[in-house]
Coordinates of C-alpha atoms in Angstrom, one line a residue:
M4 CA 0.0 0.0 0.0
F5 CA 1.4 3.4 -1.1
I6 CA 0.2 6.3 1.1
Y7 CA 0.1 9.4 -1.0
P8 CA 2.2 12.1 0.9
K9 CA -0.5 14.8 0.7
T10 CA -3.5 14.8 3.0
Y11 CA -6.6 16.3 1.3
D12 CA -9.4 18.2 3.0
V13 CA -12.0 16.9 0.5
V14 CA -11.7 13.9 -1.8
V15 CA -14.4 13.6 -4.5
L16 CA -15.0 10.2 -6.1
G17 CA -16.3 10.5 -9.7
A18 CA -16.0 13.3 -12.2
G19 CA -19.5 13.4 -13.7
H20 CA -21.7 16.5 -13.2
A21 CA -22.0 15.9 -9.4
G22 CA -18.3 15.4 -9.0
I23 CA -17.4 18.5 -11.0
E24 CA -19.6 20.8 -8.9
A25 CA -18.5 19.2 -5.6
S26 CA -14.8 19.6 -6.3
M27 CA -15.2 23.1 -7.7
A28 CA -17.2 24.2 -4.7
A29 CA -14.8 22.7 -2.2
S30 CA -11.8 24.2 -3.9
R31 CA -13.4 27.6 -4.2
L32 CA -13.9 27.6 -0.4
G33 CA -10.1 27.1 0.0
C34 CA -10.0 23.4 0.7
Q35 CA -7.2 21.2 -0.7
T36 CA -9.4 19.0 -2.9
L37 CA -8.8 15.8 -4.9
L38 CA -11.1 14.7 -7.7
L39 CA -10.6 11.0 -8.4
T40 CA -12.1 9.3 -11.5
Q41 CA -11.8 6.0 -13.2
N42 CA -11.0 7.6 -16.6
L43 CA -9.7 11.1 -17.1
D44 CA -10.9 11.0 -20.7
S45 CA -14.5 10.9 -19.4
V46 CA -14.6 14.0 -17.2
G47 CA -18.0 15.7 -17.6
Q48 CA -19.2 13.2 -20.2
M49 CA -22.8 13.3 -21.2
S50 CA -23.7 9.7 -21.1
C51 CA -27.2 10.2 -22.5
N52 CA -28.7 13.3 -24.2
P53 CA -26.2 16.1 -24.7
A54 CA -28.7 18.7 -23.4
I55 CA -28.9 20.8 -20.2
G56 CA -32.1 22.2 -18.7
G57 CA -35.7 21.6 -19.6
Q58 CA -38.8 21.6 -17.5
A59 CA -37.8 22.4 -13.8
K60 CA -34.2 21.3 -14.7
G61 CA -33.6 24.7 -16.3
Q62 CA -34.6 26.3 -13.0
I63 CA -32.1 24.1 -11.2
V64 CA -29.3 25.1 -13.6
R65 CA -29.9 28.8 -13.0
E66 CA -29.9 28.2 -9.3
I67 CA -26.6 26.4 -9.6
D68 CA -25.3 29.4 -11.4
A69 CA -26.7 31.8 -8.8
L70 CA -24.8 29.8 -6.1
G71 CA -21.5 30.2 -8.0
G72 CA -21.6 26.9 -9.8
F73 CA -20.1 25.6 -13.0
M74 CA -22.8 24.0 -15.1
A75 CA -24.5 27.1 -16.6
I76 CA -21.3 28.8 -17.7
N77 CA -20.0 25.6 -19.4
T78 CA -23.4 25.1 -21.1
D79 CA -23.4 28.6 -22.4
A80 CA -19.8 28.3 -23.7
T81 CA -20.5 25.0 -25.6
A82 CA -24.2 25.0 -26.5
I83 CA -25.4 24.7 -30.1
Q84 CA -29.1 25.6 -29.5
F85 CA -31.0 27.5 -26.9
R86 CA -34.8 27.4 -26.3
M87 CA -37.1 28.7 -23.5
L88 CA -39.7 25.9 -22.9
N89 CA -43.3 27.0 -22.1
G90 CA -42.5 30.5 -23.1
K91 CA -46.1 31.3 -23.8
K92 CA -47.3 29.9 -20.4
G93 CA -47.1 31.4 -17.0
P94 CA -43.7 32.4 -15.5
S95 CA -43.7 29.6 -12.9
V96 CA -43.3 26.9 -15.6
R97 CA -40.9 28.7 -18.1
S98 CA -37.7 26.7 -18.3
P99 CA -34.5 27.3 -20.3
R100 CA -33.0 24.4 -22.2
A101 CA -29.8 24.1 -24.3
Q102 CA -28.5 21.5 -26.7
C103 CA -24.7 21.2 -26.1
D104 CA -21.8 20.1 -28.2
K105 CA -21.1 16.9 -26.3
K106 CA -17.3 16.8 -26.7
A107 CA -16.8 20.6 -26.3
Y108 CA -18.7 20.5 -23.0
Q109 CA -16.6 17.5 -21.8
F110 CA -13.2 18.9 -22.9
R111 CA -13.8 22.4 -21.6
A112 CA -14.9 20.9 -18.2
K113 CA -11.7 19.0 -17.9
A114 CA -9.6 22.0 -18.9
I115 CA -11.2 24.2 -16.3
L116 CA -10.8 21.6 -13.6
E117 CA -7.1 21.2 -14.4
R118 CA -6.6 24.9 -14.0
Q119 CA -8.6 25.3 -10.8
S120 CA -6.7 26.5 -7.7
N121 CA -6.7 24.1 -4.7
L122 CA -7.8 21.2 -6.9
D123 CA -5.9 18.1 -8.1
L124 CA -7.3 15.8 -10.7
K125 CA -6.2 12.2 -10.8
Q126 CA -7.2 8.9 -12.3
G127 CA -8.0 6.0 -10.0
N128 CA -10.7 3.4 -9.2
V129 CA -11.6 3.6 -5.5
V130 CA -12.6 0.3 -3.9
A131 CA -12.6 1.2 -0.2
I132 CA -13.4 4.1 2.1
T133 CA -11.6 3.9 5.4
V134 CA -13.2 5.2 8.6
D135 CA -12.1 5.6 12.2
E136 CA -13.8 6.8 15.4
K137 CA -14.2 10.4 14.0
G138 CA -15.5 9.3 10.6
V139 CA -13.9 9.1 7.2
S140 CA -10.1 9.0 7.2
A141 CA -9.0 7.8 3.7
V142 CA -9.9 6.2 0.4
E143 CA -8.0 3.3 -1.3
T144 CA -7.8 2.4 -5.0
N145 CA -7.6 -1.0 -6.7
L146 CA -3.9 -0.4 -7.4
G147 CA -3.0 -0.1 -3.7
L148 CA -2.9 3.7 -3.5
R149 CA -4.2 5.4 -0.3
F150 CA -5.3 9.0 -0.1
N151 CA -5.8 10.4 3.4
A152 CA -8.9 12.6 3.5
R153 CA -10.8 14.7 6.1
S154 CA -14.0 14.5 4.1
V155 CA -15.2 12.4 1.1
V156 CA -18.0 13.0 -1.4
V157 CA -19.2 10.0 -3.3
T158 CA -20.5 10.7 -6.8
T159 CA -20.3 7.4 -8.6
G160 CA -23.2 7.8 -11.0
T161 CA -24.3 4.5 -12.6
F162 CA -21.0 2.8 -12.1
M163 CA -21.6 0.9 -8.8
R164 CA -22.0 -2.7 -10.0
G165 CA -23.1 -1.4 -13.4
L166 CA -24.6 -4.0 -15.8
L167 CA -25.3 -3.1 -19.4
H168 CA -28.1 -4.9 -21.4
V169 CA -28.6 -5.1 -25.2
G170 CA -31.2 -7.7 -25.8
L171 CA -30.5 -10.8 -23.7
Q172 CA -26.8 -10.1 -23.8
N173 CA -25.2 -8.2 -20.9
Q174 CA -21.8 -7.1 -19.7
P175 CA -20.4 -5.2 -16.8
G176 CA -20.2 -1.5 -17.2
G177 CA -21.5 1.8 -15.9
R178 CA -21.5 3.2 -19.5
M179 CA -20.9 1.6 -22.8
G180 CA -17.1 1.3 -23.1
D181 CA -16.3 1.9 -19.5
S182 CA -15.7 -0.3 -16.4
V183 CA -17.6 -0.7 -13.2
S184 CA -17.0 0.3 -9.5
T185 CA -17.2 -2.2 -6.6
L186 CA -17.6 0.5 -4.0
S187 CA -21.1 -0.6 -3.1
D188 CA -19.6 -3.6 -1.4
C189 CA -17.6 -1.3 0.8
L190 CA -20.7 0.8 1.6
K191 CA -22.6 -2.3 2.6
S192 CA -19.8 -3.4 4.9
L193 CA -20.1 0.1 6.5
G194 CA -23.8 -0.6 7.2
F195 CA -25.4 1.3 4.4
E196 CA -28.6 0.1 2.7
V197 CA -28.1 -0.5 -1.0
G198 CA -30.8 -0.8 -3.7
R199 CA -30.9 -1.3 -7.5
F200 CA -32.2 1.0 -10.2
K201 CA -32.0 1.0 -14.0
T202 CA -31.9 3.6 -16.7
G203 CA -31.4 3.5 -20.5
T204 CA -30.3 5.4 -23.6
P205 CA -31.3 5.3 -27.3
C206 CA -29.2 4.5 -30.3
R207 CA -27.2 7.2 -32.1
L208 CA -27.4 7.6 -35.9
N209 CA -25.2 8.9 -38.6
A210 CA -26.6 12.2 -40.0
R211 CA -25.6 11.3 -43.5
S212 CA -28.1 8.4 -43.5
I213 CA -31.0 10.6 -42.3
D214 CA -33.5 12.1 -44.7
F215 CA -34.2 15.4 -43.0
R216 CA -36.7 16.4 -45.7
Q217 CA -39.2 14.2 -44.0
C218 CA -38.6 15.8 -40.6
E219 CA -39.8 19.0 -39.1
P220 CA -37.1 21.5 -38.1
Q221 CA -37.0 22.9 -34.6
Q222 CA -34.9 26.1 -34.5
G223 CA -33.4 27.8 -31.4
D224 CA -34.7 31.0 -29.9
T225 CA -33.5 34.3 -31.4
P226 CA -31.9 36.0 -29.5
P227 CA -30.6 33.1 -27.4
L228 CA -30.9 33.5 -23.6
P229 CA -27.8 32.4 -21.7
F230 CA -28.1 30.3 -18.5
T231 CA -25.6 32.2 -16.5
Y232 CA -26.2 35.5 -14.7
T233 CA -22.6 36.5 -15.4
P234 CA -22.2 36.0 -19.2
E235 CA -18.9 37.8 -19.2
E236 CA -17.4 34.6 -17.6
I237 CA -18.3 32.5 -20.7
N238 CA -15.4 33.8 -22.8
G239 CA -12.5 32.5 -20.7
S240 CA -9.2 32.9 -22.4
R241 CA -8.9 33.7 -26.1
D242 CA -6.9 30.6 -26.8
D243 CA -9.6 28.3 -25.3
I244 CA -10.6 26.2 -28.4
F245 CA -13.4 24.5 -26.5
T246 CA -15.4 27.7 -25.9
L247 CA -17.7 27.9 -29.0
N248 CA -19.8 30.9 -28.0
R249 CA -18.9 34.5 -27.0
W250 CA -20.4 37.4 -25.0
E251 CA -19.2 40.6 -26.6
D252 CA -20.6 44.2 -26.3
G253 CA -23.7 43.0 -24.5
V254 CA -24.5 40.4 -27.2
F255 CA -24.5 36.6 -26.9
H256 CA -23.0 35.2 -30.1
V257 CA -24.1 31.6 -30.9
E258 CA -24.2 29.8 -34.2
Q259 CA -27.3 27.6 -33.5
L260 CA -28.0 24.3 -35.1
P261 CA -31.5 22.9 -35.7
C262 CA -33.0 19.8 -34.1
W263 CA -35.6 17.8 -36.0
I264 CA -38.9 16.2 -35.2
T265 CA -40.2 12.9 -36.5
H266 CA -42.4 10.1 -35.0
T267 CA -42.8 6.4 -34.7
T268 CA -45.4 4.5 -36.8
E269 CA -47.7 1.6 -36.3
A270 CA -45.1 -0.5 -38.1
T271 CA -42.6 0.6 -35.5
H272 CA -44.9 -0.5 -32.7
D273 CA -45.7 -3.8 -34.4
L274 CA -42.0 -4.7 -34.7
I275 CA -41.5 -3.8 -31.0
R276 CA -44.5 -5.9 -29.8
A277 CA -43.4 -8.8 -31.9
N278 CA -40.0 -8.8 -30.2
L279 CA -40.8 -8.1 -26.5
H280 CA -39.6 -11.5 -25.6
K281 CA -36.1 -10.4 -26.6
S282 CA -36.3 -7.4 -24.3
P283 CA -34.3 -7.9 -21.0
L284 CA -37.0 -5.8 -19.3
Y285 CA -39.9 -8.0 -20.3
A286 CA -37.8 -11.2 -20.2
G287 CA -37.2 -10.7 -16.5
R288 CA -33.4 -10.1 -16.9
I289 CA -33.5 -6.7 -15.3
E290 CA -34.2 -6.4 -11.5
G291 CA -33.7 -2.7 -11.1
L292 CA -36.7 -0.3 -11.3
G293 CA -36.5 2.3 -14.2
P294 CA -37.6 5.9 -14.4
R295 CA -41.3 6.4 -14.7
Y296 CA -41.0 9.7 -16.6
C297 CA -38.4 8.6 -19.1
P298 CA -39.7 5.2 -20.2
S299 CA -38.2 3.0 -22.9
I300 CA -39.9 2.7 -26.2
E301 CA -40.9 -0.9 -25.2
D302 CA -42.7 0.5 -22.2
K303 CA -44.4 3.2 -24.2
V304 CA -45.7 0.7 -26.8
V305 CA -47.0 -1.6 -24.1
K306 CA -48.4 1.0 -21.6
F307 CA -49.8 3.4 -24.2
A308 CA -51.2 0.8 -26.6
E309 CA -53.9 3.2 -27.8
K310 CA -51.3 5.6 -29.3
T311 CA -50.4 5.0 -33.0
Q312 CA -47.3 7.2 -32.8
H313 CA -44.8 8.8 -30.4
Q314 CA -42.9 12.0 -31.1
L315 CA -39.1 11.8 -31.5
F316 CA -36.5 14.5 -31.6
L317 CA -33.3 14.1 -33.7
E318 CA -30.7 16.1 -31.8
P319 CA -27.1 16.8 -33.0
E320 CA -24.4 15.8 -30.6
G321 CA -22.0 18.5 -31.8
R322 CA -20.6 20.7 -34.5
H323 CA -17.8 18.3 -35.5
T324 CA -19.6 15.0 -35.5
E325 CA -22.2 13.3 -37.6
E326 CA -23.8 11.6 -34.6
Y327 CA -27.5 12.3 -33.8
Y328 CA -29.2 11.4 -30.6
V329 CA -32.8 10.0 -31.0
N330 CA -34.6 11.5 -28.1
G331 CA -37.7 9.5 -27.1
I332 CA -36.7 6.0 -28.2
S333 CA -34.6 4.6 -25.3
T334 CA -34.4 0.9 -25.7
S335 CA -32.6 -2.3 -24.7
L336 CA -33.9 -4.5 -27.5
P337 CA -31.3 -6.5 -29.4
M338 CA -29.4 -4.8 -32.3
E339 CA -31.3 -6.5 -35.1
V340 CA -34.6 -5.3 -33.7
Q341 CA -33.3 -1.7 -33.2
Y342 CA -32.1 -1.8 -36.8
A343 CA -35.5 -2.8 -38.0
F344 CA -37.7 -0.5 -36.0
I345 CA -35.5 2.5 -36.6
R346 CA -35.9 2.1 -40.4
S347 CA -39.7 2.1 -40.0
I348 CA -39.6 5.8 -38.9
P349 CA -40.1 8.6 -41.4
G350 CA -36.8 10.1 -42.4
L351 CA -34.9 7.1 -41.0
E352 CA -35.6 4.5 -43.7
A353 CA -31.9 4.3 -44.5
A354 CA -30.6 5.2 -41.1
E355 CA -27.2 3.7 -40.0
I356 CA -26.9 3.1 -36.2
M357 CA -23.5 4.2 -34.9
R358 CA -24.1 3.1 -31.3
P359 CA -26.9 0.8 -30.1
G360 CA -29.3 1.8 -27.4
Y361 CA -28.9 -0.1 -24.1
A362 CA -30.1 -0.3 -20.5
V363 CA -27.9 -0.1 -17.5
E364 CA -28.6 -1.4 -14.0
Y365 CA -26.7 0.1 -11.0
D366 CA -26.6 0.2 -7.3
F367 CA -27.8 3.3 -5.3
C368 CA -28.1 4.1 -1.6
P369 CA -31.6 5.1 -0.5
P370 CA -31.2 8.9 0.4
T371 CA -33.1 8.8 3.6
Q372 CA -29.7 7.8 5.0
L373 CA -28.6 11.4 4.6
T374 CA -29.1 14.8 6.3
H375 CA -30.1 17.9 4.4
C376 CA -26.5 18.8 3.9
L377 CA -26.1 15.4 2.2
E378 CA -23.8 14.0 4.9
T379 CA -24.5 10.4 5.7
K380 CA -26.1 9.8 9.1
R381 CA -24.0 6.7 9.7
V382 CA -20.5 8.0 8.9
P383 CA -19.4 11.5 9.7
H384 CA -17.6 13.5 7.0
L385 CA -19.0 11.2 4.3
Y386 CA -21.3 12.7 1.7
F387 CA -23.3 11.3 -1.2
A388 CA -24.4 13.2 -4.4
G389 CA -26.0 12.4 -7.7
Q390 CA -27.3 9.0 -8.9
I391 CA -26.0 7.2 -5.9
N392 CA -28.9 9.0 -4.2
G393 CA -31.5 7.6 -6.6
T394 CA -31.8 10.6 -8.9
S395 CA -31.7 10.8 -12.7
G396 CA -30.5 13.7 -14.7
Y397 CA -27.3 15.8 -15.1
E398 CA -29.0 18.9 -13.4
E399 CA -30.2 17.0 -10.3
A400 CA -26.8 15.5 -9.9
A401 CA -24.9 18.8 -10.3
A402 CA -27.1 20.5 -7.7
Q403 CA -26.4 17.8 -5.2
G404 CA -22.7 17.9 -6.0
L405 CA -22.6 21.6 -5.3
I406 CA -24.4 21.2 -1.9
A407 CA -22.4 18.2 -0.9
G408 CA -19.0 19.7 -1.9
T409 CA -19.8 22.9 -0.1
N410 CA -20.7 21.1 3.1
A411 CA -17.8 18.7 3.0
A412 CA -15.5 21.8 2.9
L413 CA -17.4 23.7 5.6
K414 CA -17.3 20.7 7.9
V415 CA -13.5 20.5 7.6
Q416 CA -13.3 24.2 8.3
G417 CA -15.5 23.8 11.4
R418 CA -18.2 26.1 10.0
E419 CA -22.0 25.7 10.0
P420 CA -23.5 23.6 7.2
F421 CA -25.1 25.2 4.1
T422 CA -28.6 24.0 3.4
L423 CA -31.5 25.2 1.3
L424 CA -35.2 25.0 2.3
R425 CA -38.1 24.0 0.0
T426 CA -39.0 27.7 0.1
D427 CA -35.6 28.8 -1.0
A428 CA -35.0 26.9 -4.2
Y429 CA -35.8 23.9 -6.4
I430 CA -32.6 22.5 -5.1
G431 CA -34.1 22.7 -1.6
V432 CA -37.2 20.8 -2.9
L433 CA -35.0 18.1 -4.5
I434 CA -32.9 17.5 -1.4
D435 CA -35.9 17.6 1.0
D436 CA -37.8 15.1 -1.1
L437 CA -34.9 12.7 -1.2
V438 CA -33.9 12.8 2.5
T439 CA -37.5 13.0 3.8
K440 CA -39.4 10.7 1.5
G441 CA -36.7 8.6 -0.2
T442 CA -37.5 7.6 -3.8
P443 CA -39.0 4.2 -4.9
E444 CA -37.8 5.0 -8.5
P445 CA -35.2 7.2 -10.2
Y446 CA -36.1 10.7 -9.1
R447 CA -36.4 13.6 -11.6
M448 CA -37.5 17.1 -10.9
F449 CA -40.8 18.7 -12.1
T450 CA -42.3 22.1 -11.5
S451 CA -45.2 20.4 -9.9
R452 CA -43.0 19.1 -7.1
A453 CA -42.4 22.7 -5.9
E454 CA -45.3 24.2 -3.9
H455 CA -44.0 27.7 -4.3
R456 CA -42.9 27.6 -7.9
L457 CA -44.2 31.1 -8.7
I458 CA -41.6 32.4 -6.3
L459 CA -38.9 29.9 -7.4
R460 CA -38.7 31.1 -11.0
Q461 CA -35.8 30.8 -13.4
D462 CA -35.6 34.5 -13.8
N463 CA -35.0 35.4 -10.2
A464 CA -32.7 32.6 -9.0
D465 CA -29.8 35.1 -8.5
L466 CA -32.0 37.4 -6.4
R467 CA -33.0 34.5 -4.2
L468 CA -29.7 32.6 -3.8
T469 CA -26.7 34.7 -4.5
P470 CA -26.7 36.5 -1.2
L471 CA -26.9 33.1 0.6
A472 CA -24.0 31.8 -1.4
D473 CA -22.0 35.0 -0.8
R474 CA -22.3 34.6 3.0
V475 CA -20.7 31.2 2.7
G476 CA -17.9 32.3 0.3
L477 CA -19.0 30.7 -2.9
I478 CA -19.3 33.9 -4.9
S479 CA -16.5 35.7 -6.9
D480 CA -16.0 39.4 -6.8
G481 CA -17.3 39.8 -10.3
R482 CA -20.5 37.9 -9.6
R483 CA -21.0 40.0 -6.4
A484 CA -20.7 43.2 -8.4
K485 CA -23.0 41.9 -11.1
Y486 CA -25.6 41.0 -8.5
A487 CA -25.4 44.4 -6.8
A488 CA -25.8 46.1 -10.2
R489 CA -28.9 44.0 -11.0
V490 CA -30.6 44.9 -7.7
E491 CA -29.8 48.5 -8.2
E492 CA -31.3 48.4 -11.7
L493 CA -34.5 46.8 -10.5
E494 CA -35.0 49.4 -7.9
R495 CA -34.4 52.2 -10.4
L496 CA -36.9 50.6 -12.8
K497 CA -39.5 50.3 -10.1
D498 CA -39.1 54.0 -9.2
Y499 CA -39.2 54.9 -12.9
A500 CA -42.4 52.8 -13.5
R501 CA -44.1 54.5 -10.5
Q502 CA -43.4 58.0 -11.8
T503 CA -43.5 57.7 -15.6
R504 CA -46.8 57.8 -17.5
Y505 CA -47.9 56.0 -20.6
E506 CA -51.4 56.2 -22.2
D507 CA -52.7 58.3 -19.2
L508 CA -51.5 55.7 -16.7
R509 CA -48.3 55.2 -14.7
I510 CA -46.3 52.4 -16.3
E511 CA -46.7 50.4 -13.2
Q512 CA -50.5 50.5 -13.6
W513 CA -50.4 50.0 -17.3
L514 CA -48.2 46.8 -16.9
R515 CA -50.7 45.3 -14.5
R516 CA -53.2 44.9 -17.3
P517 CA -53.2 41.3 -18.5
D518 CA -52.7 42.0 -22.2
N519 CA -50.0 44.6 -21.8
A520 CA -46.3 43.7 -22.1
P521 CA -43.1 45.7 -21.9
Q522 CA -42.4 45.0 -25.6
Q523 CA -45.5 47.2 -26.4
L524 CA -43.9 50.2 -24.8
P525 CA -42.1 52.7 -27.1
Q526 CA -38.4 52.2 -27.2
S527 CA -37.8 55.7 -25.8
I528 CA -39.6 54.5 -22.6
R529 CA -37.8 51.2 -22.4
D530 CA -34.3 52.6 -23.0
G531 CA -31.9 52.6 -20.1
F532 CA -33.1 49.2 -18.7
T533 CA -32.4 45.6 -19.8
E534 CA -35.0 43.3 -21.1
E535 CA -34.4 41.1 -18.1
A536 CA -35.3 43.9 -15.7
W537 CA -38.5 44.7 -17.6
Q538 CA -39.5 41.0 -17.6
S539 CA -38.9 40.8 -13.8
L540 CA -41.1 43.9 -13.2
E541 CA -43.9 42.6 -15.4
I542 CA -44.0 39.3 -13.6
E543 CA -43.9 41.0 -10.2
L544 CA -46.8 43.3 -11.1
K545 CA -49.0 40.9 -13.0
Y546 CA -48.7 38.1 -10.4
E547 CA -48.3 40.2 -7.2
G548 CA -51.5 38.7 -5.6
Y549 CA -50.4 35.1 -6.1
I550 CA -46.9 35.9 -5.1
H551 CA -48.1 37.6 -1.9
R552 CA -50.2 34.6 -1.0
Q553 CA -47.3 32.2 -1.5
Q554 CA -45.1 34.4 0.6
L555 CA -47.6 34.3 3.4
A556 CA -47.6 30.5 3.2
I557 CA -43.8 30.5 3.3
D558 CA -43.8 32.8 6.4
K559 CA -46.3 30.5 8.1
L560 CA -44.1 27.5 7.5
A561 CA -40.8 29.2 8.6
A562 CA -41.3 28.6 12.3
A563 CA -41.7 24.8 11.9
E564 CA -38.8 24.6 9.5
H565 CA -36.5 26.2 12.0
K566 CA -37.7 24.3 15.0
A567 CA -34.9 21.7 15.4
I568 CA -35.4 18.2 16.7
P569 CA -32.7 17.1 19.0
L570 CA -30.3 14.6 17.2
G571 CA -30.5 11.9 19.8
I572 CA -34.2 12.0 20.6
Q573 CA -35.7 8.7 21.6
Y574 CA -39.1 8.4 19.9
E575 CA -39.9 5.1 21.6
L576 CA -40.1 7.1 24.9
I577 CA -42.7 9.7 23.7
S578 CA -45.9 8.7 25.4
G579 CA -48.9 8.7 23.1
L580 CA -47.0 8.6 19.9
R581 CA -48.5 6.1 17.4
V582 CA -46.4 3.0 16.5
E583 CA -46.3 4.0 12.8
A584 CA -45.1 7.5 13.6
R585 CA -42.4 6.1 16.0
Q586 CA -41.1 3.8 13.3
K587 CA -41.0 6.3 10.5
L588 CA -39.5 9.1 12.7
A589 CA -36.8 6.8 14.0
A590 CA -36.0 5.6 10.5
I591 CA -35.7 9.0 8.9
R592 CA -34.7 11.0 12.0
P593 CA -36.0 14.4 10.7
E594 CA -33.9 17.5 11.5
S595 CA -36.9 19.8 12.1
L596 CA -40.6 19.8 12.8
G597 CA -41.2 21.0 9.2
Q598 CA -39.4 17.9 7.8
A599 CA -41.2 15.6 10.2
A600 CA -44.6 17.0 9.0
R601 CA -43.7 15.9 5.4
I602 CA -43.1 12.2 6.4
S603 CA -45.9 10.0 5.1
G604 CA -47.8 8.5 8.1
V605 CA -46.9 11.2 10.6
T606 CA -50.2 13.0 11.6
P607 CA -50.8 16.5 13.0
A608 CA -51.5 14.9 16.4
D609 CA -48.1 13.2 16.2
L610 CA -46.4 16.5 15.5
A611 CA -48.2 18.2 18.4
L612 CA -46.9 15.5 20.8
L613 CA -43.4 15.9 19.3
A614 CA -43.5 19.7 19.6
V615 CA -44.5 19.5 23.3
T616 CA -41.8 16.9 24.0
I617 CA -39.1 19.1 22.5
E618 CA -40.3 22.1 24.6
R619 CA -40.1 20.0 27.8
G620 CA -36.5 18.9 27.1
P621 CA -34.7 15.5 27.3
I622 CA -36.9 12.5 27.9
K623 CA -36.1 10.2 30.8
P624 CA -37.0 6.5 30.7
A625 CA -39.7 5.4 33.3
G626 CA -38.1 4.8 36.7
A627 CA -34.9 6.7 35.8

């Protein structure tokens, strides 16, 4: 065993989207950080769709950016198409999405990590985590190398005992062409519960074999809206060949590529139905539960038998490749079946498959074993983030990585943890859902999961979260100055709208009318303020009644959210508490009355008893 001579404050295992955010956050906070990954050529790789954002996920990316994170800037620098989803609907469901150049995103991420202060990037397959009486002490690789660590963040993605399925054939792997991790064996030995999930990906096609004349083009928005609140940071150095897009003179320069829409046919469905016995999912070869909201094409054909077609999106994987991702047709059917049903789709009659679709099973750890700062309850200084917690999606993983990496660093520094409430951010909703309710299937975020989504909008993430991140130390001087300038502009615009008249009304009154929008105002009135500021004012005025009601509900919940439950409370000693409530409270060990209230099976009467018990102080066993 070779013990590496340097002791790290934070060691991050895995360099996917969670690992990137975790290591960047820890290093920004001044901790000596090590990012360990099985393959340095796969840093930041998009294993599935090379897109960032989408419904609710776009809000998460903007929140990551508001907290000083990495994902938004890297997306803006390497994206090839930008769209605002639900742009004609209410502001609570508008979500930005970008199609990225897969390799540019990956290579730029690796380049930035290599240049980051306080961060070392190394290749290694970790097989063991060593703990002592204080918690985590080291990690060990399969080559006999030991790294001493004060905190460890595990972001293993789909690699823990990963098993790939194409038809009835299978092979070990967390991603096609990559190896697996046996770390779940170590976690079991440390007492962690381990479960099994599955996910999948569609085939990739050669663009030269696609007849785009039979497909409907889907163009990006003009002008494109960047994800980051500090677009000046997109540019990086002038010799950075991986930065495709530029922000110059207040303009975001992007050469956008179209996506294309086609659909399955009844012939497609007949082929799939005739070959279901060759599907590992329907042949009983897969034990892991898959994502409900991203089903395979086999599942779609079986569960939605009344539908004669399903919409598909043909999405380019980059500027310098002919590969196209077929969004909506994830499958694990054998290659010959994939070949046949792909060619039954309009525009794909002569399509050549470059990579087959496949399913992957992997181990995860039920997230009720974590606190809200994503530290494990069983082992101090050990944190989990990403798909190890049962989530799916790059954005959900990145958000967890940022929170876990931040808290791993703060713990080493002896500082208070950094957590977000459901009322603060979609990230708060995500983490609270995971640690309070767990997840019986791969978890993905939707706007419907957020009770206060009109307040947790994509356009105001910086106003909500940047001050919180600044207090911790996650924010750069440039971002701090940008935030201050935005707040100042909004205040000036509000004063201007109160005092300036248009069509015999103050602008403030005029904008409250449902059919009036800032774009209808003369340019002479709009000059001096950004489109983003006008949009924020319009939302605030048009929805002020709804926003006020949501804020009242948030204020009402605040007292319960901040009423802490003692860590070592003995629920079995609380007289009158129902058996079900005792069992669930003891299993999850909520950190506050607010969290306890969201546990299924815990009633208001149980909460009242718990509140009284906390007020009275420590419970003593009978006869003590």
